Coordinates of C-alpha atoms in Angstrom, one line a residue:
M6 CA 166.1 5.9 47.4
S7 CA 165.2 8.2 50.2
V8 CA 166.4 7.2 53.6
L9 CA 163.7 8.1 56.2
S10 CA 164.4 8.1 59.9
T11 CA 162.6 5.8 62.2
N12 CA 160.1 8.6 63.0
L13 CA 158.6 8.5 59.5
S14 CA 157.2 5.5 57.6
T15 CA 159.1 4.2 54.7
N16 CA 155.8 2.8 53.2
S17 CA 154.1 6.2 53.0
P18 CA 154.6 9.1 50.6
A19 CA 157.1 11.6 51.8
I20 CA 154.5 14.4 51.8
E21 CA 150.8 14.5 51.5
A22 CA 148.9 17.8 51.3
I23 CA 145.2 17.2 52.0
G24 CA 142.6 19.9 51.4
L25 CA 145.0 22.6 52.6
C26 CA 143.3 26.0 53.2
K27 CA 144.8 29.1 54.8
R28 CA 142.6 32.2 55.6
V29 CA 143.6 35.3 57.5
A30 CA 141.7 38.3 58.6
D31 CA 142.5 41.7 57.2
S32 CA 140.9 45.2 57.2
S33 CA 138.4 44.2 54.5
G34 CA 137.3 40.9 56.2
E35 CA 138.8 37.5 55.5
L36 CA 141.5 36.9 52.9
T37 CA 141.9 33.4 51.4
I38 CA 145.6 32.7 50.8
L39 CA 145.3 29.0 49.9
Q40 CA 142.2 27.1 48.9
E41 CA 141.8 23.3 48.9
V42 CA 145.3 22.3 47.8
D43 CA 145.9 18.6 47.4
F44 CA 149.0 16.8 46.1
T45 CA 151.4 14.0 47.1
V46 CA 155.2 13.9 46.8
P47 CA 156.9 10.4 46.6
A48 CA 159.9 9.8 48.8
G49 CA 163.2 10.7 47.1
S50 CA 161.7 13.0 44.4
T51 CA 162.2 16.6 43.7
L52 CA 159.3 19.1 43.3
A53 CA 159.3 22.8 42.4
I54 CA 156.4 25.1 43.4
V55 CA 156.1 28.0 41.1
G56 CA 153.7 31.0 40.9
A57 CA 153.6 34.8 40.8
S58 CA 154.4 36.9 43.8
G59 CA 151.6 36.7 46.3
S60 CA 150.1 33.5 44.8
G61 CA 150.6 31.6 48.1
K62 CA 153.5 29.4 47.3
S63 CA 155.7 30.4 50.3
T64 CA 152.7 30.0 52.6
L65 CA 152.2 26.5 51.2
L66 CA 155.8 25.7 51.9
G67 CA 155.5 26.9 55.4
L68 CA 152.5 24.7 56.0
L69 CA 154.3 21.7 54.5
A70 CA 157.1 22.2 57.0
G71 CA 154.8 22.8 59.9
L72 CA 156.1 26.4 60.4
D73 CA 152.5 27.7 60.0
T74 CA 149.1 26.1 60.7
P75 CA 146.3 25.7 58.2
S76 CA 142.8 27.0 58.6
S77 CA 141.6 23.6 57.4
G78 CA 143.1 20.5 55.9
T79 CA 146.3 18.9 57.0
V80 CA 149.8 17.7 56.0
K81 CA 151.2 14.2 56.4
L82 CA 155.0 13.7 56.4
G83 CA 155.9 10.1 56.0
G84 CA 152.4 9.1 57.1
V85 CA 152.6 11.4 60.3
D86 CA 149.8 13.9 60.5
I87 CA 151.8 16.9 61.6
F88 CA 148.8 19.0 62.7
A89 CA 147.7 16.2 65.0
L90 CA 150.8 17.0 67.0
D91 CA 151.1 19.9 69.3
E92 CA 153.6 22.7 68.7
D93 CA 156.4 21.0 70.6
G94 CA 155.7 17.8 68.7
R95 CA 156.0 19.6 65.4
A96 CA 159.2 21.2 66.5
K97 CA 160.7 17.8 67.4
L98 CA 159.7 16.4 64.1
R99 CA 161.3 19.3 62.2
M100 CA 164.5 18.9 64.2
S101 CA 164.8 15.2 63.3
E102 CA 163.3 15.1 59.9
L103 CA 163.5 18.4 58.1
G104 CA 166.0 20.8 56.6
F105 CA 164.9 24.3 55.6
V106 CA 166.8 26.7 53.4
F107 CA 165.5 30.3 53.6
Q108 CA 165.9 33.0 51.0
S109 CA 167.2 35.4 53.7
F110 CA 169.7 32.7 55.1
Q111 CA 168.4 33.0 58.7
L112 CA 171.9 32.5 60.2
L113 CA 172.4 33.5 63.8
V114 CA 174.6 36.6 63.7
H115 CA 176.3 35.9 67.0
L116 CA 177.4 32.4 65.9
T117 CA 180.3 31.6 63.6
A118 CA 179.7 29.6 60.4
L119 CA 180.8 26.5 62.3
E120 CA 178.6 27.2 65.2
N121 CA 175.6 27.8 63.0
V122 CA 176.0 24.4 61.3
M123 CA 176.7 22.7 64.6
L124 CA 173.5 24.0 66.2
P125 CA 170.9 21.5 64.8
L126 CA 173.2 18.6 65.8
E127 CA 173.8 20.0 69.2
L128 CA 170.0 20.5 69.8
R129 CA 169.5 16.8 69.3
G130 CA 172.5 15.8 71.4
D131 CA 174.9 14.6 68.7
V132 CA 178.3 14.2 70.4
D133 CA 180.0 14.4 66.9
A134 CA 178.4 17.8 66.1
R135 CA 181.7 19.7 65.6
A136 CA 183.3 17.0 63.3
K137 CA 180.2 16.6 61.2
A138 CA 179.7 20.4 60.9
Q139 CA 183.4 20.8 59.8
A140 CA 183.0 18.0 57.2
M141 CA 179.8 19.6 55.8
L142 CA 181.4 23.0 55.6
A143 CA 184.3 21.5 53.8
R144 CA 181.9 19.9 51.4
V145 CA 180.4 23.3 50.5
G146 CA 183.9 24.8 50.1
L147 CA 184.1 26.8 53.3
S148 CA 186.9 25.1 55.2
S149 CA 188.7 28.4 55.5
R150 CA 185.7 30.3 56.8
L151 CA 184.7 28.2 59.8
Q152 CA 185.3 30.9 62.4
H153 CA 183.8 33.8 60.4
Y154 CA 180.6 35.4 61.6
P155 CA 177.8 35.9 59.0
K156 CA 178.5 39.7 58.6
Y157 CA 182.0 38.8 57.3
L158 CA 180.6 36.3 54.7
S159 CA 179.4 37.2 51.2
G160 CA 175.8 36.4 50.3
G161 CA 176.8 33.3 48.5
E162 CA 178.9 32.1 51.4
Q163 CA 176.1 32.7 53.8
Q164 CA 173.7 30.7 51.6
R165 CA 176.3 27.8 51.5
V166 CA 176.4 27.9 55.3
A167 CA 172.6 27.7 55.3
L168 CA 172.8 24.7 52.9
A169 CA 175.4 23.0 55.2
R170 CA 173.2 23.6 58.2
A171 CA 170.1 22.2 56.4
F172 CA 172.0 19.1 55.2
V173 CA 174.3 18.3 58.1
S174 CA 171.8 16.2 60.0
E175 CA 170.9 14.3 56.8
P176 CA 167.2 15.0 57.0
P177 CA 164.9 12.9 54.8
L178 CA 163.0 16.1 53.8
L179 CA 164.5 19.3 52.5
F180 CA 162.5 22.5 51.9
A181 CA 163.9 25.6 50.2
D182 CA 162.1 28.9 49.8
E183 CA 163.5 31.0 46.9
P184 CA 167.1 29.8 47.8
T185 CA 168.7 32.1 45.2
G186 CA 166.4 35.1 45.6
S187 CA 169.0 37.2 47.5
L188 CA 172.0 36.2 45.2
D189 CA 173.4 37.4 41.9
A190 CA 172.9 35.1 38.9
A191 CA 176.4 33.5 38.9
T192 CA 176.4 32.9 42.7
G193 CA 172.8 31.6 42.5
E194 CA 173.7 29.1 39.9
S195 CA 176.5 27.7 41.9
V196 CA 174.3 27.4 45.0
I197 CA 171.6 25.6 43.1
K198 CA 174.1 23.1 41.6
L199 CA 175.5 22.5 45.1
M200 CA 172.0 22.0 46.6
F201 CA 171.0 19.4 44.0
A202 CA 174.4 17.6 44.3
L203 CA 173.9 17.4 48.1
N204 CA 170.4 16.2 47.6
R205 CA 171.4 13.5 45.2
E206 CA 174.1 12.3 47.7
R207 CA 171.7 12.2 50.6
G208 CA 168.7 10.7 48.7
S209 CA 166.3 13.1 50.4
T210 CA 163.0 14.5 49.1
L211 CA 163.4 18.1 47.9
V212 CA 160.6 20.7 47.6
L213 CA 161.5 24.2 46.6
V214 CA 159.7 27.4 45.9
T215 CA 161.1 29.4 43.0
H216 CA 160.1 32.0 40.4
D217 CA 162.9 30.9 38.2
T218 CA 161.8 28.5 35.4
A219 CA 165.3 27.2 34.8
I220 CA 165.6 26.1 38.5
A221 CA 162.1 24.6 38.4
A222 CA 163.2 22.6 35.3
L223 CA 165.9 20.8 37.3
C224 CA 163.2 19.2 39.4
E225 CA 161.4 16.1 38.4
R226 CA 158.0 17.8 38.7
T227 CA 156.6 21.3 38.9
I228 CA 153.3 22.5 40.2
T229 CA 151.9 26.0 39.7
I230 CA 150.0 27.9 42.4
A231 CA 147.8 30.9 41.3
A232 CA 145.5 32.9 43.6
G233 CA 145.9 30.3 46.3
R234 CA 144.9 27.3 44.1
L235 CA 146.9 24.5 42.6
L236 CA 146.5 25.1 38.9
T237 CA 148.7 22.9 36.8
E238 CA 151.7 20.6 36.7
S239 CA 154.3 21.2 34.0
A240 CA 153.8 19.0 30.9
D241 CA 157.3 17.7 31.0
S242 CA 157.3 16.6 34.6
K243 CA 156.1 13.4 36.1
P244 CA 152.4 13.2 37.0
L245 CA 151.2 13.8 40.6
V246 CA 150.2 10.7 42.4

């Protein structure tokens, strides 16, 4: 069972994408990246978004997290229409409700591993930020690397720091964009196992973008994006609601 914070409704789906469209201008006119995408993600479930490079899947994830704004349509997180909020309101919602794992790690290079993981807790005024960050880094096997800066960590270690940072505030929603894309196969496998283990422990809702069918198969449901449209859901996954 997913544990939603008081900012999100426990009676609503974790995520609702409603008529999402994204268009941008380019040298040839207007380019449609996403077109009329609709789906719902129940709380506590796991969903993979798959598709070819350039299909719009990472754009979709950015919209779901409120990191980008749609040309039309909207996203509801726990019943909250995130695009009815202003930019500051969306930032506050992300701080309290979301964890995001980027392919490129997105660690702050001037902060140690410990400081990177402490940061989201400090931003919300958590007086136990250091102890919680230390405990989470221990959980991902990095107790001996607390004071190391990102440039002194391997790719796998940096991604584990990123996972620790995403999970440390126990967000009800976790988004991951190609979380193993910058890692070798063995390291990527260990990171994915860790991510799913942490997700089970926290009971959060996980949505990840991946090109790896083996990773997608670990999720309860998979949807395919092609040319900006939601095409199919895998036959062996649970139906969209």
